[in-house]
Short mmCIF file of C-alpha atoms in Angstrom, two decimals:
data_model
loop_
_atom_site.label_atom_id
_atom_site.label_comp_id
_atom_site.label_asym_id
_atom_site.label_seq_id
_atom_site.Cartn_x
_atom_site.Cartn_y
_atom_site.Cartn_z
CA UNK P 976 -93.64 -2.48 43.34
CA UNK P 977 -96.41 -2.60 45.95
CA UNK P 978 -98.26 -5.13 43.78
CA UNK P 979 -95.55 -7.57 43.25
CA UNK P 980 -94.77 -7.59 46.99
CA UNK P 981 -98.63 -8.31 47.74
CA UNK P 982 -97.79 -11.33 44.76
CA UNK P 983 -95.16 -12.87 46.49
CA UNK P 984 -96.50 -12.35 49.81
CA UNK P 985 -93.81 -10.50 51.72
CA UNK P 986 -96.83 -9.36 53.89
CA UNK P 987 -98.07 -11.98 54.63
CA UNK P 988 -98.01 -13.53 58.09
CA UNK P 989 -98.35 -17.52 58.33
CA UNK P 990 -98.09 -20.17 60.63
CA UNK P 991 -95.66 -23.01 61.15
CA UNK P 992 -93.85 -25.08 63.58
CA UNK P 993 -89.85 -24.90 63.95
CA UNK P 994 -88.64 -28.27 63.07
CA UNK P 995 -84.62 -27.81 63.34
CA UNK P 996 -82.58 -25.25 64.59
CA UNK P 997 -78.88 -24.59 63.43
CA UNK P 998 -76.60 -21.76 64.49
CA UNK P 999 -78.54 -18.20 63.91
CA UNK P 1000 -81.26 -19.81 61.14
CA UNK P 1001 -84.66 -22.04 62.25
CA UNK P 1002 -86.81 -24.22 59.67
CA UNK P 1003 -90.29 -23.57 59.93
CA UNK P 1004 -92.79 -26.59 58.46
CA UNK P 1005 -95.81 -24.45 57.84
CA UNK P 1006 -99.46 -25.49 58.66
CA UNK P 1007 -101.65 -26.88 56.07
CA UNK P 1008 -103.45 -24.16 54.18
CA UNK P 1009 -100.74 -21.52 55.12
CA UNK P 1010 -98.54 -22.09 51.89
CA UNK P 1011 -100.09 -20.25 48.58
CA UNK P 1012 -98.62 -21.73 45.44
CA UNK P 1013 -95.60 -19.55 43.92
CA UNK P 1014 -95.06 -19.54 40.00
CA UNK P 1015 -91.78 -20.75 38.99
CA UNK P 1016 -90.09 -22.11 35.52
CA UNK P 1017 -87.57 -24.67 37.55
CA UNK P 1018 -86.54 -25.85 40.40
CA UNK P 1019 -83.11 -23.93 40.16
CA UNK P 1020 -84.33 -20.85 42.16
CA UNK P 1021 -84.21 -23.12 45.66
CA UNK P 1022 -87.54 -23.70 45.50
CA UNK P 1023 -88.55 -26.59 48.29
CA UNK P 1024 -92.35 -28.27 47.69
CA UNK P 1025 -94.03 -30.56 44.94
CA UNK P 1026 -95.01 -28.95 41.50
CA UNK P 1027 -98.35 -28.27 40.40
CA UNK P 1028 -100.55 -27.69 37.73
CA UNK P 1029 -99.05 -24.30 35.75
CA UNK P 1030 -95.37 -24.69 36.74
CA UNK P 1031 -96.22 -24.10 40.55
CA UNK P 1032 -94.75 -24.99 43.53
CA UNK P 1033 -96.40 -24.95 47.11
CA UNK P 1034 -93.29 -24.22 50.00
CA UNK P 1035 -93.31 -26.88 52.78
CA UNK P 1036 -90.60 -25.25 54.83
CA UNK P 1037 -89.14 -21.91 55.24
CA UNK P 1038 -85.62 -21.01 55.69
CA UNK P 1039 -86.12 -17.98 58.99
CA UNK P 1040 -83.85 -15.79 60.96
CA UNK P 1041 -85.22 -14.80 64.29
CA UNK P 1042 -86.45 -10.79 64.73
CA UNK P 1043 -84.11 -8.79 67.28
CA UNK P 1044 -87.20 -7.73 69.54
CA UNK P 1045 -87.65 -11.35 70.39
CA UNK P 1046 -83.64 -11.46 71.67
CA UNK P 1047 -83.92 -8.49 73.55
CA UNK P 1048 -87.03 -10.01 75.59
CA UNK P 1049 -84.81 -12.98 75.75
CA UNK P 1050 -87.76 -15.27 74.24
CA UNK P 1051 -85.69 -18.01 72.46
CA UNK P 1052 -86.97 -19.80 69.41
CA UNK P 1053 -86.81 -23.49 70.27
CA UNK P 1054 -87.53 -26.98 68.19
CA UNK P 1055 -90.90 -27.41 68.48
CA UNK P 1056 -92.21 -23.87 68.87
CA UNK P 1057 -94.98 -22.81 67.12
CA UNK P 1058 -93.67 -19.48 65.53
CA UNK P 1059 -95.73 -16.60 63.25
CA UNK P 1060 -93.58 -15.85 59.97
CA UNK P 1061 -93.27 -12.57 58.11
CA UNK P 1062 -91.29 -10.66 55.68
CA UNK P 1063 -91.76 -13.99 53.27
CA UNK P 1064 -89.74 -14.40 50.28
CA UNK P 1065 -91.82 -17.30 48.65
CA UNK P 1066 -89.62 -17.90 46.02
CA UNK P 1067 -86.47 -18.14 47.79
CA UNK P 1068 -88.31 -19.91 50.48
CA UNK P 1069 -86.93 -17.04 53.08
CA UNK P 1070 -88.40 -15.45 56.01
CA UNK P 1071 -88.47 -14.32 59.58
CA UNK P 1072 -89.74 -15.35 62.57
CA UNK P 1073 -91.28 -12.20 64.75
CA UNK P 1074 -93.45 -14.20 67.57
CA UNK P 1075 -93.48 -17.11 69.63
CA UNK P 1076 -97.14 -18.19 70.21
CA UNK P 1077 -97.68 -19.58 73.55
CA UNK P 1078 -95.64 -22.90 74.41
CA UNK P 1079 -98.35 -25.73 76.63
CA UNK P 1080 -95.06 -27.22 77.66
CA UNK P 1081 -90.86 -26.80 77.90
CA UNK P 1082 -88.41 -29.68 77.64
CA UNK P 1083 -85.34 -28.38 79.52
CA UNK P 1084 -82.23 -30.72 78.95
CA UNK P 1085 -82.64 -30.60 75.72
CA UNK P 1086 -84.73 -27.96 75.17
CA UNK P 1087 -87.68 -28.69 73.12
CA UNK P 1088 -91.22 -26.53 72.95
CA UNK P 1089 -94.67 -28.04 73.11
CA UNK P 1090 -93.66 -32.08 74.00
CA UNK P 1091 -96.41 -33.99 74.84
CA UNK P 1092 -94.54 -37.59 75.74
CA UNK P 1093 -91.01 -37.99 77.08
CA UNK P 1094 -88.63 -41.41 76.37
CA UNK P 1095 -86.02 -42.25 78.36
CA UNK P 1096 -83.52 -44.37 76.76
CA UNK P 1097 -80.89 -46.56 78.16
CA UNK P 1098 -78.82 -49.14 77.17
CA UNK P 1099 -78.63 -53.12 78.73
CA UNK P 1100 -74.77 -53.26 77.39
CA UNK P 1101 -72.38 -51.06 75.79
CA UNK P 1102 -72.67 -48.67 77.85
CA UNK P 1103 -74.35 -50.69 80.91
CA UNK P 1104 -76.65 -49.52 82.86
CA UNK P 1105 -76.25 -46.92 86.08
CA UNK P 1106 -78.33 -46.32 88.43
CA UNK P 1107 -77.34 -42.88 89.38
CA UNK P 1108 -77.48 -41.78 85.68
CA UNK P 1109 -80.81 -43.10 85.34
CA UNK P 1110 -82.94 -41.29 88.28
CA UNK P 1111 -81.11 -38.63 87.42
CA UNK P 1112 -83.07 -38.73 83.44
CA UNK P 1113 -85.93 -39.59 85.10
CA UNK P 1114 -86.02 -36.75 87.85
CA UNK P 1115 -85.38 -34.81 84.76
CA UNK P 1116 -88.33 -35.88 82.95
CA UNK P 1117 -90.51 -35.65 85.48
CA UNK P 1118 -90.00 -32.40 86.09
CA UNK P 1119 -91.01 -31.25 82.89
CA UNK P 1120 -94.56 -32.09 84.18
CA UNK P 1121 -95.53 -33.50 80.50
CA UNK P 1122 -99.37 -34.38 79.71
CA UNK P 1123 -98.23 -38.38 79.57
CA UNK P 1124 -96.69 -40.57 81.35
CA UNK P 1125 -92.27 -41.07 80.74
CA UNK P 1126 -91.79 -44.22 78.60
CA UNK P 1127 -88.62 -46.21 79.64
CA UNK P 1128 -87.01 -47.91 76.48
CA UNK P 1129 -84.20 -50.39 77.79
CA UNK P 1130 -82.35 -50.83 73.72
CA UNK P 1131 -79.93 -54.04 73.37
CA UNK P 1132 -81.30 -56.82 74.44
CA UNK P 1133 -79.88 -58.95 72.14
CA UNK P 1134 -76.27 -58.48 74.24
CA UNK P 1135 -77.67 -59.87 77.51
CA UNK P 1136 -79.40 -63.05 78.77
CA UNK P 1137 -83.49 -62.70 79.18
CA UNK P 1138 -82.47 -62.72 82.65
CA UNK P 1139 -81.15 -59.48 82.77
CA UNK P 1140 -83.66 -57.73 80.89
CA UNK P 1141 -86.51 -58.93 82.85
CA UNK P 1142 -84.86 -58.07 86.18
CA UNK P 1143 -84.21 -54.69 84.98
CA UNK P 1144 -87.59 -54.29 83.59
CA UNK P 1145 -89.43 -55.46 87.19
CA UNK P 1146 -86.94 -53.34 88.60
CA UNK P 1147 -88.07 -50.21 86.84
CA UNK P 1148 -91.60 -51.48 87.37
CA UNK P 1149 -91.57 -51.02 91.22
CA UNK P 1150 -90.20 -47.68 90.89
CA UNK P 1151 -93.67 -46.84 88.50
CA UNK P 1152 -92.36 -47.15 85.33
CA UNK P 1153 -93.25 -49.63 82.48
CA UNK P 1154 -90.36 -50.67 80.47
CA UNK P 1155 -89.98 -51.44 76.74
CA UNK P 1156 -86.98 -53.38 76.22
CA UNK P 1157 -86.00 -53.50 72.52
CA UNK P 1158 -83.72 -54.42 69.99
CA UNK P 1159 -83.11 -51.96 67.63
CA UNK P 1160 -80.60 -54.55 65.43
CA UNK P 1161 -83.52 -56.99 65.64
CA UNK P 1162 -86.08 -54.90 65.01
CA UNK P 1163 -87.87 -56.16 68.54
CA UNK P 1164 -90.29 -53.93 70.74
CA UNK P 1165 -89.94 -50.75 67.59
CA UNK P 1166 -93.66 -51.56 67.14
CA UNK P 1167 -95.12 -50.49 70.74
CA UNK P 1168 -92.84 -47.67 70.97
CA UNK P 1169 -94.51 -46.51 67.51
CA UNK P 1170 -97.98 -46.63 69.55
CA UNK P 1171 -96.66 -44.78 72.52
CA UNK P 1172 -95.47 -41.86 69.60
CA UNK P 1173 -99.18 -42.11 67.67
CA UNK P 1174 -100.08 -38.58 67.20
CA UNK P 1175 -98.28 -36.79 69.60
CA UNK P 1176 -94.56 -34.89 70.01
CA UNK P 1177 -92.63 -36.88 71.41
CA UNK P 1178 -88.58 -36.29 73.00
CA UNK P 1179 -86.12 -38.79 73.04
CA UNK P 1180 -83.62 -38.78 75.46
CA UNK P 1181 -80.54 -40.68 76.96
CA UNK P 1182 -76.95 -41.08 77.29
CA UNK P 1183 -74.30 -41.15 74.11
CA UNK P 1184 -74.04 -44.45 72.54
CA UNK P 1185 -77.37 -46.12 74.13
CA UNK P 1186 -78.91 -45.77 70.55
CA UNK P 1187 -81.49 -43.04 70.05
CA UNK P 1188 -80.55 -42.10 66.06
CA UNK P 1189 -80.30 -46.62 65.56
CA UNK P 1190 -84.54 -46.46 67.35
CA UNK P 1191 -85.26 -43.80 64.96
CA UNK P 1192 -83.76 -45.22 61.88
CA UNK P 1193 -85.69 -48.57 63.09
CA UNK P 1194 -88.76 -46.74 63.03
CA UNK P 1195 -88.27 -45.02 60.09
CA UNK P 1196 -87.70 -48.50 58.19
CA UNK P 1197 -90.44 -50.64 59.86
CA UNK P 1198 -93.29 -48.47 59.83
CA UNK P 1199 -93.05 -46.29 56.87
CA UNK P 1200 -91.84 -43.27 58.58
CA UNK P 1201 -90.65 -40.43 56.29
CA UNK P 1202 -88.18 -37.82 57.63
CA UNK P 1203 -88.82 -33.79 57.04
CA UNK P 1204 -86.97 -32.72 53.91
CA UNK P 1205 -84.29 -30.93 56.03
CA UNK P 1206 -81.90 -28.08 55.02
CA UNK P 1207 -78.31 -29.01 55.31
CA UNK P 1208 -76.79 -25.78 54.28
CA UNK P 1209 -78.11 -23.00 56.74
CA UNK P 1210 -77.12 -20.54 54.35
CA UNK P 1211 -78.95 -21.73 51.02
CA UNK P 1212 -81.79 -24.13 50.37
CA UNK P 1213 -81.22 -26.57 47.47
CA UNK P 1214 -83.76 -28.06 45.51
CA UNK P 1215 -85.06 -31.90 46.51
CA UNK P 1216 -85.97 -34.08 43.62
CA UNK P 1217 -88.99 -36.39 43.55
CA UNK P 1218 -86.46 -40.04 43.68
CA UNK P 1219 -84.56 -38.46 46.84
CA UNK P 1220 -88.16 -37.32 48.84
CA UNK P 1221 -89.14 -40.95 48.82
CA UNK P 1222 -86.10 -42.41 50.00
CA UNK P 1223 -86.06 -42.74 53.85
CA UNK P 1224 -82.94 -40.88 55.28
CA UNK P 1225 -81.28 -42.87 57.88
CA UNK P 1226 -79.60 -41.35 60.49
CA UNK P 1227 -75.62 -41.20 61.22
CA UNK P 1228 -75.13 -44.32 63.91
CA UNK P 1229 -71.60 -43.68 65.94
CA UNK P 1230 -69.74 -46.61 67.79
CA UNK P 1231 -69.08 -46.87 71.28
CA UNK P 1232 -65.89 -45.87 72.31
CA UNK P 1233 -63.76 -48.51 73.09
CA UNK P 1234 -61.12 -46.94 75.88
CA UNK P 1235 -63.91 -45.47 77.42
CA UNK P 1236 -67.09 -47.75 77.29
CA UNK P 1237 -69.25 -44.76 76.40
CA UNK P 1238 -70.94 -43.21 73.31
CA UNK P 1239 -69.69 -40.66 71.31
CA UNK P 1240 -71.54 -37.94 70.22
CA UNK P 1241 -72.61 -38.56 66.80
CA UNK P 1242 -76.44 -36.48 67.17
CA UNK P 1243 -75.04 -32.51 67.66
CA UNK P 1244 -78.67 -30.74 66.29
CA UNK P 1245 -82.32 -30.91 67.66
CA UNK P 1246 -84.58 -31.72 64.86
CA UNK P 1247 -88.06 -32.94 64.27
CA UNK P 1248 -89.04 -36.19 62.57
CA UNK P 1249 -92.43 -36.12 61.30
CA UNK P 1250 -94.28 -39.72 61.99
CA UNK P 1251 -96.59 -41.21 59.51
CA UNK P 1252 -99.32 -42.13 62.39
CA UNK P 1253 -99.22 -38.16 63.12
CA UNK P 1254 -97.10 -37.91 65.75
CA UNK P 1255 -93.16 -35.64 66.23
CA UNK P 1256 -90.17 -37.00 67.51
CA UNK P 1257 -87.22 -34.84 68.35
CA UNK P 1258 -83.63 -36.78 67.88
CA UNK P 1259 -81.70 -34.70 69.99
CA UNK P 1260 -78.06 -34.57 71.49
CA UNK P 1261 -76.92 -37.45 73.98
CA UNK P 1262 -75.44 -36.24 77.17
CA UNK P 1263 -74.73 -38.19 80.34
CA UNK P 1264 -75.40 -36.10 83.73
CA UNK P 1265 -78.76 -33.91 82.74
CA UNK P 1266 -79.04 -30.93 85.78
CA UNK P 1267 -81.79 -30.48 87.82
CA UNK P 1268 -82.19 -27.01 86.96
CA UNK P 1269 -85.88 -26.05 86.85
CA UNK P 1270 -86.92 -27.90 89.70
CA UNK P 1271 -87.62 -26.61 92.98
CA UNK P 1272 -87.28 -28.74 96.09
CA UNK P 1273 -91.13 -28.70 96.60
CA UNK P 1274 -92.01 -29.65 93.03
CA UNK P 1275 -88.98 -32.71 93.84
CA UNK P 1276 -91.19 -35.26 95.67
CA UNK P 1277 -93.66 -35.02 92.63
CA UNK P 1278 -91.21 -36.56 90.25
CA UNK P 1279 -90.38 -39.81 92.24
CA UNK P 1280 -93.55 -41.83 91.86
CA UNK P 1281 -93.03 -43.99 94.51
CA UNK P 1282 -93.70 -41.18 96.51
CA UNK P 1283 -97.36 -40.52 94.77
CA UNK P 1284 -98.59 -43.54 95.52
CA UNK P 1285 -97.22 -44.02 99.13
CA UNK P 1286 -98.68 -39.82 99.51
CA UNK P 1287 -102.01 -41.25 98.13
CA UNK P 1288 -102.35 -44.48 100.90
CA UNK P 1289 -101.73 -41.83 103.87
CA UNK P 1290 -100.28 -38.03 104.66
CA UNK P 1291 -98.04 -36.84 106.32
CA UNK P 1292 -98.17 -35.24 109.78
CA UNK P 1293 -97.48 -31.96 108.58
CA UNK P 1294 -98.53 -30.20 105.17
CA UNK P 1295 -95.08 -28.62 104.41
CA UNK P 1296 -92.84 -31.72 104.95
CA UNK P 1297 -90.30 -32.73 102.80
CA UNK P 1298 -90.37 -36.27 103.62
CA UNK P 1299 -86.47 -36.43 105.19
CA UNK P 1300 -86.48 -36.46 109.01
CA UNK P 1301 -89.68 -34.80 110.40
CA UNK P 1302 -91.79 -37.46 112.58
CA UNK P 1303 -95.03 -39.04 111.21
CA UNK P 1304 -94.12 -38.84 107.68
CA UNK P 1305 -95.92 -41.14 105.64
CA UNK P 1306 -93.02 -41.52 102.87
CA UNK P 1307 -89.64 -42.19 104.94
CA UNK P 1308 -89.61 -45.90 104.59
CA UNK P 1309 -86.95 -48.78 102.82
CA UNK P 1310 -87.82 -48.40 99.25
CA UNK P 1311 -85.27 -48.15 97.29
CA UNK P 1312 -85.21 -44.87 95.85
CA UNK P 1313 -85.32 -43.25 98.98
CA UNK P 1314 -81.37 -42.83 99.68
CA UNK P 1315 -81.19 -40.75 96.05
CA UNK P 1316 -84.58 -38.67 97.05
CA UNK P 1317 -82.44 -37.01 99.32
CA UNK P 1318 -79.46 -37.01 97.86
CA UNK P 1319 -81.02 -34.95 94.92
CA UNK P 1320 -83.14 -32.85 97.63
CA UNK P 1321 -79.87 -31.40 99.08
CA UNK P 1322 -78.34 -30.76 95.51
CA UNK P 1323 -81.46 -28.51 94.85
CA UNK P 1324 -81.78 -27.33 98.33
CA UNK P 1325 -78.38 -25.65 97.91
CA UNK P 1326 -79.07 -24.46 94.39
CA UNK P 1327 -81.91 -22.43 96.22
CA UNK P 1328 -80.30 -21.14 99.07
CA UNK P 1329 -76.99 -20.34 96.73
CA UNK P 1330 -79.85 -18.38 94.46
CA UNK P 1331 -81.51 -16.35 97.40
CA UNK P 1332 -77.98 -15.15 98.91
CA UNK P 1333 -77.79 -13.54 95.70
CA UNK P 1334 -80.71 -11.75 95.51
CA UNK P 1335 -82.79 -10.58 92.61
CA UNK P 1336 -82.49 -7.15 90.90
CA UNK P 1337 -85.14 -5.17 90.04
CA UNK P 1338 -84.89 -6.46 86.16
CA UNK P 1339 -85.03 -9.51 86.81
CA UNK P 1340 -88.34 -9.16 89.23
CA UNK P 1341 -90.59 -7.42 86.56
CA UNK P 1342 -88.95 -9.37 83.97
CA UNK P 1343 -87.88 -8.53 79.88
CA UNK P 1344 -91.21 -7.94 78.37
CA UNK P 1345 -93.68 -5.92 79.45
CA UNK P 1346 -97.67 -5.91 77.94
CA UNK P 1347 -99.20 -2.79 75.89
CA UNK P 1348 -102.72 -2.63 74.75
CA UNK P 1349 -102.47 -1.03 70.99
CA UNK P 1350 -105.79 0.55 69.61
CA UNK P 1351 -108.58 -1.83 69.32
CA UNK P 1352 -107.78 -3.71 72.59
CA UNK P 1353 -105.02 -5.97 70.98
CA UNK P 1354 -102.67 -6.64 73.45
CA UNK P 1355 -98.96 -6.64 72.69
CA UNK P 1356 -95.63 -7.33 74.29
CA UNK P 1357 -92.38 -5.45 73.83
CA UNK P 1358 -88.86 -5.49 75.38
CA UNK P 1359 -88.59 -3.36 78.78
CA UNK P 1360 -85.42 -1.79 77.55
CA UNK P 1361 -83.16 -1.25 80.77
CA UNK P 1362 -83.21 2.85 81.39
CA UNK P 1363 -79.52 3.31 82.35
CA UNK P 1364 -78.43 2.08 78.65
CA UNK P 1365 -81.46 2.97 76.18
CA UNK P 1366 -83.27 6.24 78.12
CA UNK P 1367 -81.19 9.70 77.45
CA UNK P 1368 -80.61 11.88 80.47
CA UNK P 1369 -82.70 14.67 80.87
CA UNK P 1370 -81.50 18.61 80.63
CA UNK P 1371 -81.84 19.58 83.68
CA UNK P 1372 -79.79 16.49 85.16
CA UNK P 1373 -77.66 16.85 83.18
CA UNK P 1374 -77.23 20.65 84.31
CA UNK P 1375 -76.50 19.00 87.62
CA UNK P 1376 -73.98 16.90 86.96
CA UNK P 1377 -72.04 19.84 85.44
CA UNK P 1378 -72.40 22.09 87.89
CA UNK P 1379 -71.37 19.78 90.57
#
C-alpha cells in the first residue's frame, strides 16, 4: 500500500501557481518539471494533460482544497499565489494546498497575488467617462506600489469624435499617465497593450460595462493567445479533448444596461489567462467605487504623480507635511488634481483616526502566526491559537473557581 502511494505520488510536494479560484476549491497550473507522467488506459478517469508515449498523461492543473492551518492563520489563497501542493491524487488530478510561498506583491480591489503591471480601464462612451471614478482606480492602483508603471486603456473610440479621445488622452497625460485608447470592435491599439503584458502578470481593472472580457477576447484572437484549460465544475474535472484545447475560448461579453447607462456584471470569478509572449492577465470582476483601504494618509501623496514630480523640483518646508495648509509647501498649487488630493486625504484621515479610537487587542498586535524553528534549523510557522478557546484550564484554577 506504501508502494502504490509512493507510485502515484500522494507524497509528493510540487509547485504551482493558483490560476482561478471558485467557492472553497483553487486550480493550481504547476511549474514545468513538477508534473511526473501518470499511467492511464483513457481519458474517462478526469484525467487533464496531453498523452504520451505508453498511454500516459502528464497533469497541467490540479483540482486543490486549501489546508485548515492556513485558515486559522488567516493566510488566504489568492489568484496568482504561488502555492506548495500535497496529498496528490495524480490520477484524479486532486490535491491540497498546505503553504503560501512568499507573495513580492498584493492587488487589493480585486485581490490578486504577485502582479507585476496594473491596467486601468475606462470607457470613452457607454458608460462615459467620470472623473471622480477614475482617480479613485488610479489612487487604487497606485497604492499597490507595483514594480511598473499603471497603464491607462481608454476602450471605444470608435463611439466618439478623435476630438474627444485626444483631449482625454492629453488630459491623462498631465496628470503622468500615458494613455492607450483602443477599439476593442476594431481591433485598434490591442497590439501595444500586448507589449505592455510581454512576460509579466498583469491585472485588469475598471468599471462594469467599459469592456475588460471584449480586450481580452481581442487579444486572445489577434495575437494567438490561448486561455488555461479551466475547470468549470468545482466539484469534478472532465476530460478536454485535443479539437476543444486548440480552440480559443472567448469570453462572455454583457451589454450595457440601458435604464441605467452602466455595465452589468457579466465577469463574477478571478482567473488567470496565460499569454503566448509569457506574460498573466487576471480578468477579474468590474466594480465601480474601489476603497481606499490599504492606504495610509502618508503613503497618499505617493500615488498622485503630479505630486512626485512637483516633490522632486523643490521640498517642502517641513519633512512631515501633508501638502494641505501648512506654509512653504512646495505642492499646494492650481493643478488640477489637487481639490480630490484632499478630498481623498480626509476620507483616509478619518479611516485612521476611526481605527485608533478603537484600539488594537493583544491578538491582533502579535498577529495569527507565530515562527518555530523545527530540528535542523528549518523554520516554520503555525497558527497562535487564542488561549481562552484552545488552552484547558489548569487544576489548581480550576480548584479556585470552585471553591470561590
Amino acid at each position: 500500500e506504501r508502494e502504490s502511494e509512493n507510485e502515484n505520488g500522494r507524497d509528493a510536494v510540487v509547485k504551482g501557481r493558483v490560476v482561478s479560484h471558485r467557492a472553497n476549491f483553487v486550480h493550481v497550473r504547476l511549474q514545468q518539471n513538477e508534473s511526473p507522467a501518470v499511467k492511464t488506459d483513457t481519458k474517462e478517469n478526469g484525467t487533464i494533460g496531453e498523452e504520451g508515449e505508453g498511454g500516459e498523461f502528464e497533469k497541467e492543473e490540479l483540482l486543490c482544497v486549501t489546508r485548515q492551518v492556513l485558515k486559522k492563520m488567516k493566510r488566504s489563497v489568492l489568484v496568482g499565489d504561488f502555492v506548495e501542493v500535497s496529498s496528490i491524487d495524480w490520477t484524479l488530478g486532486h490535491g491540497v494546498v498546505n503553504t503560501v510561498l512568499p507573495r513580492k506583491s498584493i492587488f487589493q480591489t480585486p485581490a490578486v497575488a504577485n502582479v507585476e503591471i496594473a491596467i486601468v480601464m475606462f470607457s470613452l462612451k457607454d458608460p462615459p467617462l467620470e472623473q471622480h471614478q477614475i482617480n479613485r482606480f488610479l489612487v487604487a492602483a497606485e497604492g499597490a506600489d507595483l514594480p511598473e508603471d499603471v497603464v491607462v486603456v481608454l476602450n471605444k473610440r470608435d463611439l466618439v469624435p478623435e476630438e474627444v479621445t485626444q483631449s482625454w488622452v492629453k488630459r491623462l497625460e498631465s496628470w503622468g499617465y500615458n494613455a492607450i485608447p483602443v477599439s476593442t470592435r476594431e481591433g485598434l491599439g490591442v497590439d501595444k497593450v500586448c507589449d505592455a503584458l510581454e512576460g509579466k502578470l498583469g491585472v485588469i481593472v475598471g468599471p462594469s460595462g467599459v469592456g475588460k472580457s471584449s480586450l481580452i477576447n481581442a487579444i486572445n484572437t489577434s495575437s494567438g493567445v490561448s486561455r488555461d484549460k479551466e475547470v468549470m465544475d468545482t466539484l469534478s474535472i472532465s476530460g478536454v479533448d485535443e479539437d476543444q484545447s486548440s480552440e480559443v475560448e472567448l469570453l462572455d461579453v454583457g451589454e450595457v444596461s440601458a435604464r441605467t447607462g452602466r455595465g452589468k456584471h457579466t465577469t463574477r470569478n478571478i482567473s488567470l489567462i496565460n499569454l503566448s509572449n509569457g506574460g498573466f492577465l487576471a480578468d477579474t470582476p468590474g466594480f465601480n467605487q474601489p476603497r481606499l483601504l490599504n492606504i495610509t494618509a502618508r503613503e497618499l501623496p505617493g500615488c498622485f504623480p503630479e505630486i512626485t514630480e512637483r516633490l522632486k523640483a523643490g521640498k517642502c518646508d517641513f519633512k512631515n507635511c501633508v501638502h494641505i495648509k501648512e506654509p512653504g509647501c512646495a505642492v499646494k498649487g492650481d493643478w488640477e488634481r489637487y481639490p480630490m488630493y484632499v478630498s481623498m486625504y480626509e476620507e483616509v484621515k478619518l479611516m485612521e483616526d476611526q481605527a485608533k479610537k478603537m484600539g488594537s487587542k493583544k491578538e491582533k498586535r502579535e498577529g495569527d502566526v507565530r515562527m518555530k524553528t523545527r530540528q535542523g534549523g528549518k523554520i516554520h510557522a503555525e497558527p497562535r491559537l487564542n488561549r481562552k478557546k484552545h488552552r484547558r484550564t489548569s487544576r489548581k484554577l480550576s480548584k479556585q473557581q470552585f471553591k470561590q
